[in-house]
């Protein structure tokens, strides 16, 4: 590790991020992200998709800074809801529900929230340093990548994403294929031929991923929520008396926080894995390591500290492949990358050298965003809880207004709105048929890149498909992919996976 | 209802087969090329075939092993929400940002299962429109006419 380079880099980053303007955008992002993340049933993907339009008209740096503020804001908001109301805002905070809500019921909501904040902050700090340290060498390595390496890497990412997604693996893989096909819509770069455009002029530019995301995650989610009769929420309205954890709490928590951070960072950096799987594995690990396993599920603070740290570390780690390779590791990261392309920046290893202000500014602002979260959230917990009392009948029209204006403002075109409705209906169909849409959105973004690299690799090798296994790095990615698949098909793991991803905390 | 009609996996399989077949069918017009010089039809053709295979597998599994029930559909919210967005798309060029937003808010609010509270909806619509005009027109600066005359 080259520490001598770290400080000038971080200095550059902080000088960008600490400008009043960027601080403001970071702040707005964190507040908005938390506010929407707190709402149950709206995960990071939907939140980012919804708030994306606000950033379209900003310059690249503030736009990305605000988006990442939104990203960890909603991660943290999800935990708050999980602890107080036992309604996880997103799948990664399902585990936090288990012990966090038990603590809240015992009148210890304050310490639970505080330890979640402390754990997230620690994980965020480590995550920032990790990105700053690992980013440059990985990007340097990636500059050596040819078409074959990129193709194999994307195969690995997509397979990993479908393995670790909720629900059936074969359905997720089929969703990846469908996403790749949707990604084809538009003009073929090699031949100039319009493909799958149905003769509609607007479709020759392809379908914007944000339109797809808002349809699949925004509209579909609202329809799903309107299925029932409103749904009553079991709110826990106790005064938060003791906000601060005791010495005993801290003593019990610091080791889980450190372990959770390590595990989380590892899962996060792996393309395709993410916060959910990190949080679940950490919980399982802490349950094995603790001296008092009988308390798990009944309000053990370790069961909040570990997964919350893991969750946040993974959220940070996910930036590593996204920023250094230009390969998003998750649906959420695919949205971030899409935002980058909208800003006219081609994602990939060259971003770091060509736009060091952007790269290091973003990293510095992640750290600042994390600090803001801690400062902001503990005193504002009361406000977030109030937000939960806003009835859904007012909430969803407001969300629809945001999304509709956002989509329309992309190209001032009603075709984008029709597409949003279409993908809303499609998304609802997916939900009903238990097909997880997150791998699909990842594939939509990767599709054109994948085809391009596949074509180029085979052109260079004169049509010889062995090029993917004769180049060592490419072979490495493919071996990892095969190992993933084989491991997941083992009966013992299949059972474990079902248990881990079942996500039933009740 | 028979079991098959409510079988999640079976219908998911059918859906994938339809999408896969559509991809294969539509890419028949695009030149295939060879593996070395791939035409625009190559990638979608094979993706479609792969997807049909997955669809057969998933649907077959559903038939053999059974799967979760699909549950009731919420067609009303889906249709009403879509109508709201469509009316916005139709109206914004014709009568401006504010009235089309009102249409969007009122129509989408009707899609819930609860009884509509008109007074609340009115106040809510005023607040929301004011907020949207402030944020999108003045702060972000989107170039839309507010009304048909302004």
PDB file of N, CA and C in Angstrom, chain B residues 79-146:
ATOM      1  N   UNK B  79     -54.384   0.281 -13.276  1.00  0.00           N
ATOM      2  CA  UNK B  79     -55.015   1.007 -14.380  1.00  0.00           C
ATOM      3  C   UNK B  79     -55.180   2.489 -14.049  1.00  0.00           C
ATOM      4  N   UNK B  80     -55.637   2.761 -12.825  1.00  0.00           N
ATOM      5  CA  UNK B  80     -55.881   4.168 -12.481  1.00  0.00           C
ATOM      6  C   UNK B  80     -54.569   4.953 -12.426  1.00  0.00           C
ATOM      7  N   UNK B  81     -53.534   4.361 -11.840  1.00  0.00           N
ATOM      8  CA  UNK B  81     -52.229   5.037 -11.813  1.00  0.00           C
ATOM      9  C   UNK B  81     -51.763   5.336 -13.234  1.00  0.00           C
ATOM     10  N   UNK B  82     -51.893   4.340 -14.113  1.00  0.00           N
ATOM     11  CA  UNK B  82     -51.468   4.523 -15.499  1.00  0.00           C
ATOM     12  C   UNK B  82     -52.259   5.638 -16.169  1.00  0.00           C
ATOM     13  N   UNK B  83     -53.558   5.673 -15.895  1.00  0.00           N
ATOM     14  CA  UNK B  83     -54.384   6.735 -16.468  1.00  0.00           C
ATOM     15  C   UNK B  83     -53.897   8.106 -16.002  1.00  0.00           C
ATOM     16  N   UNK B  84     -53.539   8.193 -14.734  1.00  0.00           N
ATOM     17  CA  UNK B  84     -53.045   9.464 -14.205  1.00  0.00           C
ATOM     18  C   UNK B  84     -51.816   9.929 -14.964  1.00  0.00           C
ATOM     19  N   UNK B  85     -50.852   9.016 -15.149  1.00  0.00           N
ATOM     20  CA  UNK B  85     -49.618   9.371 -15.852  1.00  0.00           C
ATOM     21  C   UNK B  85     -49.922   9.708 -17.312  1.00  0.00           C
ATOM     22  N   UNK B  86     -50.814   8.927 -17.931  1.00  0.00           N
ATOM     23  CA  UNK B  86     -51.173   9.191 -19.327  1.00  0.00           C
ATOM     24  C   UNK B  86     -51.797  10.575 -19.482  1.00  0.00           C
ATOM     25  N   UNK B  87     -52.662  10.940 -18.533  1.00  0.00           N
ATOM     26  CA  UNK B  87     -53.308  12.243 -18.658  1.00  0.00           C
ATOM     27  C   UNK B  87     -52.268  13.351 -18.527  1.00  0.00           C
ATOM     28  N   UNK B  88     -51.291  13.158 -17.638  1.00  0.00           N
ATOM     29  CA  UNK B  88     -50.216  14.153 -17.534  1.00  0.00           C
ATOM     30  C   UNK B  88     -49.468  14.255 -18.862  1.00  0.00           C
ATOM     31  N   UNK B  89     -49.117  13.100 -19.417  1.00  0.00           N
ATOM     32  CA  UNK B  89     -48.371  13.084 -20.677  1.00  0.00           C
ATOM     33  C   UNK B  89     -49.155  13.784 -21.786  1.00  0.00           C
ATOM     34  N   UNK B  90     -50.476  13.582 -21.763  1.00  0.00           N
ATOM     35  CA  UNK B  90     -51.315  14.153 -22.809  1.00  0.00           C
ATOM     36  C   UNK B  90     -51.498  15.661 -22.619  1.00  0.00           C
ATOM     37  N   UNK B  91     -51.630  16.074 -21.348  1.00  0.00           N
ATOM     38  CA  UNK B  91     -52.044  17.460 -21.089  1.00  0.00           C
ATOM     39  C   UNK B  91     -50.894  18.467 -21.052  1.00  0.00           C
ATOM     40  N   UNK B  92     -49.686  17.998 -20.676  1.00  0.00           N
ATOM     41  CA  UNK B  92     -48.653  19.001 -20.359  1.00  0.00           C
ATOM     42  C   UNK B  92     -48.322  19.916 -21.535  1.00  0.00           C
ATOM     43  N   UNK B  93     -48.321  19.381 -22.759  1.00  0.00           N
ATOM     44  CA  UNK B  93     -48.048  20.237 -23.912  1.00  0.00           C
ATOM     45  C   UNK B  93     -49.227  21.124 -24.260  1.00  0.00           C
ATOM     46  N   UNK B  94     -50.417  20.752 -23.788  1.00  0.00           N
ATOM     47  CA  UNK B  94     -51.619  21.449 -24.217  1.00  0.00           C
ATOM     48  C   UNK B  94     -52.070  22.524 -23.246  1.00  0.00           C
ATOM     49  N   UNK B  95     -52.122  22.177 -21.945  1.00  0.00           N
ATOM     50  CA  UNK B  95     -52.655  23.179 -21.020  1.00  0.00           C
ATOM     51  C   UNK B  95     -51.656  23.546 -19.922  1.00  0.00           C
ATOM     52  N   UNK B  96     -50.421  23.083 -20.004  1.00  0.00           N
ATOM     53  CA  UNK B  96     -49.416  23.559 -19.070  1.00  0.00           C
ATOM     54  C   UNK B  96     -49.191  22.655 -17.861  1.00  0.00           C
ATOM     55  N   UNK B  97     -48.168  23.023 -17.095  1.00  0.00           N
ATOM     56  CA  UNK B  97     -47.644  22.213 -16.000  1.00  0.00           C
ATOM     57  C   UNK B  97     -48.642  22.087 -14.850  1.00  0.00           C
ATOM     58  N   UNK B  98     -49.201  23.214 -14.416  1.00  0.00           N
ATOM     59  CA  UNK B  98     -50.042  23.199 -13.213  1.00  0.00           C
ATOM     60  C   UNK B  98     -51.313  22.371 -13.398  1.00  0.00           C
ATOM     61  N   UNK B  99     -52.119  22.633 -14.427  1.00  0.00           N
ATOM     62  CA  UNK B  99     -53.339  21.823 -14.570  1.00  0.00           C
ATOM     63  C   UNK B  99     -53.059  20.341 -14.799  1.00  0.00           C
ATOM     64  N   UNK B 100     -52.003  20.026 -15.560  1.00  0.00           N
ATOM     65  CA  UNK B 100     -51.761  18.601 -15.798  1.00  0.00           C
ATOM     66  C   UNK B 100     -51.285  17.913 -14.522  1.00  0.00           C
ATOM     67  N   UNK B 101     -50.597  18.683 -13.666  1.00  0.00           N
ATOM     68  CA  UNK B 101     -50.170  18.123 -12.388  1.00  0.00           C
ATOM     69  C   UNK B 101     -51.390  17.851 -11.492  1.00  0.00           C
ATOM     70  N   UNK B 102     -52.342  18.799 -11.523  1.00  0.00           N
ATOM     71  CA  UNK B 102     -53.567  18.602 -10.743  1.00  0.00           C
ATOM     72  C   UNK B 102     -54.275  17.332 -11.204  1.00  0.00           C
ATOM     73  N   UNK B 103     -54.355  17.159 -12.518  1.00  0.00           N
ATOM     74  CA  UNK B 103     -54.989  15.952 -13.049  1.00  0.00           C
ATOM     75  C   UNK B 103     -54.260  14.706 -12.552  1.00  0.00           C
ATOM     76  N   UNK B 104     -52.940  14.752 -12.613  1.00  0.00           N
ATOM     77  CA  UNK B 104     -52.142  13.601 -12.166  1.00  0.00           C
ATOM     78  C   UNK B 104     -52.420  13.279 -10.701  1.00  0.00           C
ATOM     79  N   UNK B 105     -52.414  14.312  -9.860  1.00  0.00           N
ATOM     80  CA  UNK B 105     -52.593  14.084  -8.421  1.00  0.00           C
ATOM     81  C   UNK B 105     -53.992  13.544  -8.127  1.00  0.00           C
ATOM     82  N   UNK B 106     -55.008  14.179  -8.723  1.00  0.00           N
ATOM     83  CA  UNK B 106     -56.374  13.753  -8.434  1.00  0.00           C
ATOM     84  C   UNK B 106     -56.605  12.317  -8.916  1.00  0.00           C
ATOM     85  N   UNK B 107     -56.176  12.031 -10.150  1.00  0.00           N
ATOM     86  CA  UNK B 107     -56.440  10.688 -10.684  1.00  0.00           C
ATOM     87  C   UNK B 107     -55.682   9.624  -9.896  1.00  0.00           C
ATOM     88  N   UNK B 108     -54.394   9.870  -9.612  1.00  0.00           N
ATOM     89  CA  UNK B 108     -53.652   8.838  -8.879  1.00  0.00           C
ATOM     90  C   UNK B 108     -54.245   8.630  -7.491  1.00  0.00           C
ATOM     91  N   UNK B 109     -54.743   9.700  -6.878  1.00  0.00           N
ATOM     92  CA  UNK B 109     -55.315   9.546  -5.539  1.00  0.00           C
ATOM     93  C   UNK B 109     -56.532   8.646  -5.543  1.00  0.00           C
ATOM     94  N   UNK B 110     -57.182   8.526  -6.691  1.00  0.00           N
ATOM     95  CA  UNK B 110     -58.388   7.698  -6.766  1.00  0.00           C
ATOM     96  C   UNK B 110     -58.062   6.208  -6.818  1.00  0.00           C
ATOM     97  N   UNK B 111     -56.762   5.872  -6.950  1.00  0.00           N
ATOM     98  CA  UNK B 111     -56.435   4.463  -7.190  1.00  0.00           C
ATOM     99  C   UNK B 111     -56.390   3.641  -5.911  1.00  0.00           C
ATOM    100  N   UNK B 112     -56.423   4.288  -4.756  1.00  0.00           N
ATOM    101  CA  UNK B 112     -56.361   3.535  -3.511  1.00  0.00           C
ATOM    102  C   UNK B 112     -57.661   2.804  -3.237  1.00  0.00           C
ATOM    103  N   UNK B 113     -57.638   1.957  -2.217  1.00  0.00           N
ATOM    104  CA  UNK B 113     -58.855   1.228  -1.855  1.00  0.00           C
ATOM    105  C   UNK B 113     -59.670   2.018  -0.847  1.00  0.00           C
ATOM    106  N   UNK B 114     -59.037   3.022  -0.230  1.00  0.00           N
ATOM    107  CA  UNK B 114     -59.756   3.797   0.773  1.00  0.00           C
ATOM    108  C   UNK B 114     -60.737   4.754   0.118  1.00  0.00           C
ATOM    109  N   UNK B 115     -61.673   5.242   0.932  1.00  0.00           N
ATOM    110  CA  UNK B 115     -62.618   6.227   0.430  1.00  0.00           C
ATOM    111  C   UNK B 115     -61.886   7.558   0.252  1.00  0.00           C
ATOM    112  N   UNK B 116     -62.212   8.270  -0.819  1.00  0.00           N
ATOM    113  CA  UNK B 116     -61.527   9.530  -1.085  1.00  0.00           C
ATOM    114  C   UNK B 116     -62.065  10.625  -0.176  1.00  0.00           C
ATOM    115  N   UNK B 117     -61.148  11.364   0.451  1.00  0.00           N
ATOM    116  CA  UNK B 117     -61.573  12.512   1.271  1.00  0.00           C
ATOM    117  C   UNK B 117     -61.279  13.761   0.456  1.00  0.00           C
ATOM    118  N   UNK B 118     -62.326  14.341  -0.106  1.00  0.00           N
ATOM    119  CA  UNK B 118     -62.128  15.377  -1.117  1.00  0.00           C
ATOM    120  C   UNK B 118     -61.481  16.635  -0.575  1.00  0.00           C
ATOM    121  N   UNK B 119     -61.867  17.056   0.628  1.00  0.00           N
ATOM    122  CA  UNK B 119     -61.287  18.287   1.169  1.00  0.00           C
ATOM    123  C   UNK B 119     -59.774  18.107   1.376  1.00  0.00           C
ATOM    124  N   UNK B 120     -59.431  16.970   1.985  1.00  0.00           N
ATOM    125  CA  UNK B 120     -58.023  16.670   2.226  1.00  0.00           C
ATOM    126  C   UNK B 120     -57.259  16.636   0.898  1.00  0.00           C
ATOM    127  N   UNK B 121     -57.869  16.016  -0.092  1.00  0.00           N
ATOM    128  CA  UNK B 121     -57.233  15.886  -1.396  1.00  0.00           C
ATOM    129  C   UNK B 121     -56.997  17.260  -2.007  1.00  0.00           C
ATOM    130  N   UNK B 122     -57.966  18.145  -1.849  1.00  0.00           N
ATOM    131  CA  UNK B 122     -57.861  19.490  -2.408  1.00  0.00           C
ATOM    132  C   UNK B 122     -56.667  20.233  -1.794  1.00  0.00           C
ATOM    133  N   UNK B 123     -56.627  20.244  -0.448  1.00  0.00           N
ATOM    134  CA  UNK B 123     -55.537  20.943   0.238  1.00  0.00           C
ATOM    135  C   UNK B 123     -54.199  20.321  -0.157  1.00  0.00           C
ATOM    136  N   UNK B 124     -54.190  18.992  -0.153  1.00  0.00           N
ATOM    137  CA  UNK B 124     -52.968  18.265  -0.486  1.00  0.00           C
ATOM    138  C   UNK B 124     -52.492  18.617  -1.899  1.00  0.00           C
ATOM    139  N   UNK B 125     -53.435  18.662  -2.843  1.00  0.00           N
ATOM    140  CA  UNK B 125     -53.066  18.954  -4.225  1.00  0.00           C
ATOM    141  C   UNK B 125     -52.472  20.355  -4.337  1.00  0.00           C
ATOM    142  N   UNK B 126     -53.074  21.320  -3.639  1.00  0.00           N
ATOM    143  CA  UNK B 126     -52.559  22.695  -3.683  1.00  0.00           C
ATOM    144  C   UNK B 126     -51.125  22.736  -3.158  1.00  0.00           C
ATOM    145  N   UNK B 127     -50.908  22.098  -1.994  1.00  0.00           N
ATOM    146  CA  UNK B 127     -49.578  22.095  -1.392  1.00  0.00           C
ATOM    147  C   UNK B 127     -48.566  21.419  -2.321  1.00  0.00           C
ATOM    148  N   UNK B 128     -48.955  20.272  -2.848  1.00  0.00           N
ATOM    149  CA  UNK B 128     -48.035  19.490  -3.685  1.00  0.00           C
ATOM    150  C   UNK B 128     -47.693  20.236  -4.974  1.00  0.00           C
ATOM    151  N   UNK B 129     -48.704  20.860  -5.605  1.00  0.00           N
ATOM    152  CA  UNK B 129     -48.449  21.601  -6.839  1.00  0.00           C
ATOM    153  C   UNK B 129     -47.523  22.777  -6.555  1.00  0.00           C
ATOM    154  N   UNK B 130     -47.813  23.495  -5.454  1.00  0.00           N
ATOM    155  CA  UNK B 130     -46.958  24.627  -5.102  1.00  0.00           C
ATOM    156  C   UNK B 130     -45.523  24.164  -4.888  1.00  0.00           C
ATOM    157  N   UNK B 131     -45.376  23.067  -4.164  1.00  0.00           N
ATOM    158  CA  UNK B 131     -44.031  22.531  -3.914  1.00  0.00           C
ATOM    159  C   UNK B 131     -43.340  22.137  -5.207  1.00  0.00           C
ATOM    160  N   UNK B 132     -44.077  21.459  -6.106  1.00  0.00           N
ATOM    161  CA  UNK B 132     -43.484  20.998  -7.358  1.00  0.00           C
ATOM    162  C   UNK B 132     -43.084  22.179  -8.240  1.00  0.00           C
ATOM    163  N   UNK B 133     -43.933  23.226  -8.278  1.00  0.00           N
ATOM    164  CA  UNK B 133     -43.591  24.404  -9.079  1.00  0.00           C
ATOM    165  C   UNK B 133     -42.337  25.055  -8.510  1.00  0.00           C
ATOM    166  N   UNK B 134     -42.293  25.183  -7.182  1.00  0.00           N
ATOM    167  CA  UNK B 134     -41.121  25.789  -6.543  1.00  0.00           C
ATOM    168  C   UNK B 134     -39.861  25.009  -6.846  1.00  0.00           C
ATOM    169  N   UNK B 135     -39.944  23.684  -6.682  1.00  0.00           N
ATOM    170  CA  UNK B 135     -38.742  22.855  -6.838  1.00  0.00           C
ATOM    171  C   UNK B 135     -38.338  22.712  -8.311  1.00  0.00           C
ATOM    172  N   UNK B 136     -39.303  22.299  -9.153  1.00  0.00           N
ATOM    173  CA  UNK B 136     -38.918  21.928 -10.513  1.00  0.00           C
ATOM    174  C   UNK B 136     -38.832  23.121 -11.454  1.00  0.00           C
ATOM    175  N   UNK B 137     -39.737  24.105 -11.293  1.00  0.00           N
ATOM    176  CA  UNK B 137     -39.730  25.227 -12.230  1.00  0.00           C
ATOM    177  C   UNK B 137     -38.745  26.305 -11.775  1.00  0.00           C
ATOM    178  N   UNK B 138     -38.823  26.682 -10.470  1.00  0.00           N
ATOM    179  CA  UNK B 138     -37.979  27.795 -10.042  1.00  0.00           C
ATOM    180  C   UNK B 138     -36.589  27.348  -9.620  1.00  0.00           C
ATOM    181  N   UNK B 139     -36.488  26.291  -8.770  1.00  0.00           N
ATOM    182  CA  UNK B 139     -35.166  25.889  -8.280  1.00  0.00           C
ATOM    183  C   UNK B 139     -34.363  25.174  -9.371  1.00  0.00           C
ATOM    184  N   UNK B 140     -34.957  24.179 -10.016  1.00  0.00           N
ATOM    185  CA  UNK B 140     -34.212  23.404 -11.017  1.00  0.00           C
ATOM    186  C   UNK B 140     -34.283  24.086 -12.377  1.00  0.00           C
ATOM    187  N   UNK B 141     -35.363  24.809 -12.632  1.00  0.00           N
ATOM    188  CA  UNK B 141     -35.437  25.577 -13.869  1.00  0.00           C
ATOM    189  C   UNK B 141     -35.893  24.785 -15.080  1.00  0.00           C
ATOM    190  N   UNK B 142     -36.811  23.847 -14.888  1.00  0.00           N
ATOM    191  CA  UNK B 142     -37.353  23.137 -16.046  1.00  0.00           C
ATOM    192  C   UNK B 142     -38.213  24.101 -16.870  1.00  0.00           C
ATOM    193  N   UNK B 143     -38.098  24.041 -18.195  1.00  0.00           N
ATOM    194  CA  UNK B 143     -38.707  25.063 -19.054  1.00  0.00           C
ATOM    195  C   UNK B 143     -40.141  24.755 -19.446  1.00  0.00           C
ATOM    196  N   UNK B 144     -41.041  24.598 -18.481  1.00  0.00           N
ATOM    197  CA  UNK B 144     -42.410  24.294 -18.861  1.00  0.00           C
ATOM    198  C   UNK B 144     -43.307  25.494 -18.633  1.00  0.00           C
ATOM    199  N   UNK B 145     -44.322  25.608 -19.487  1.00  0.00           N
ATOM    200  CA  UNK B 145     -45.350  26.617 -19.276  1.00  0.00           C
ATOM    201  C   UNK B 145     -46.176  26.215 -18.069  1.00  0.00           C
ATOM    202  N   UNK B 146     -46.485  27.188 -17.214  1.00  0.00           N
ATOM    203  CA  UNK B 146     -47.264  26.860 -16.032  1.00  0.00           C
ATOM    204  C   UNK B 146     -48.732  26.621 -16.400  1.00  0.00           C
TER     205      UNK B 146
END
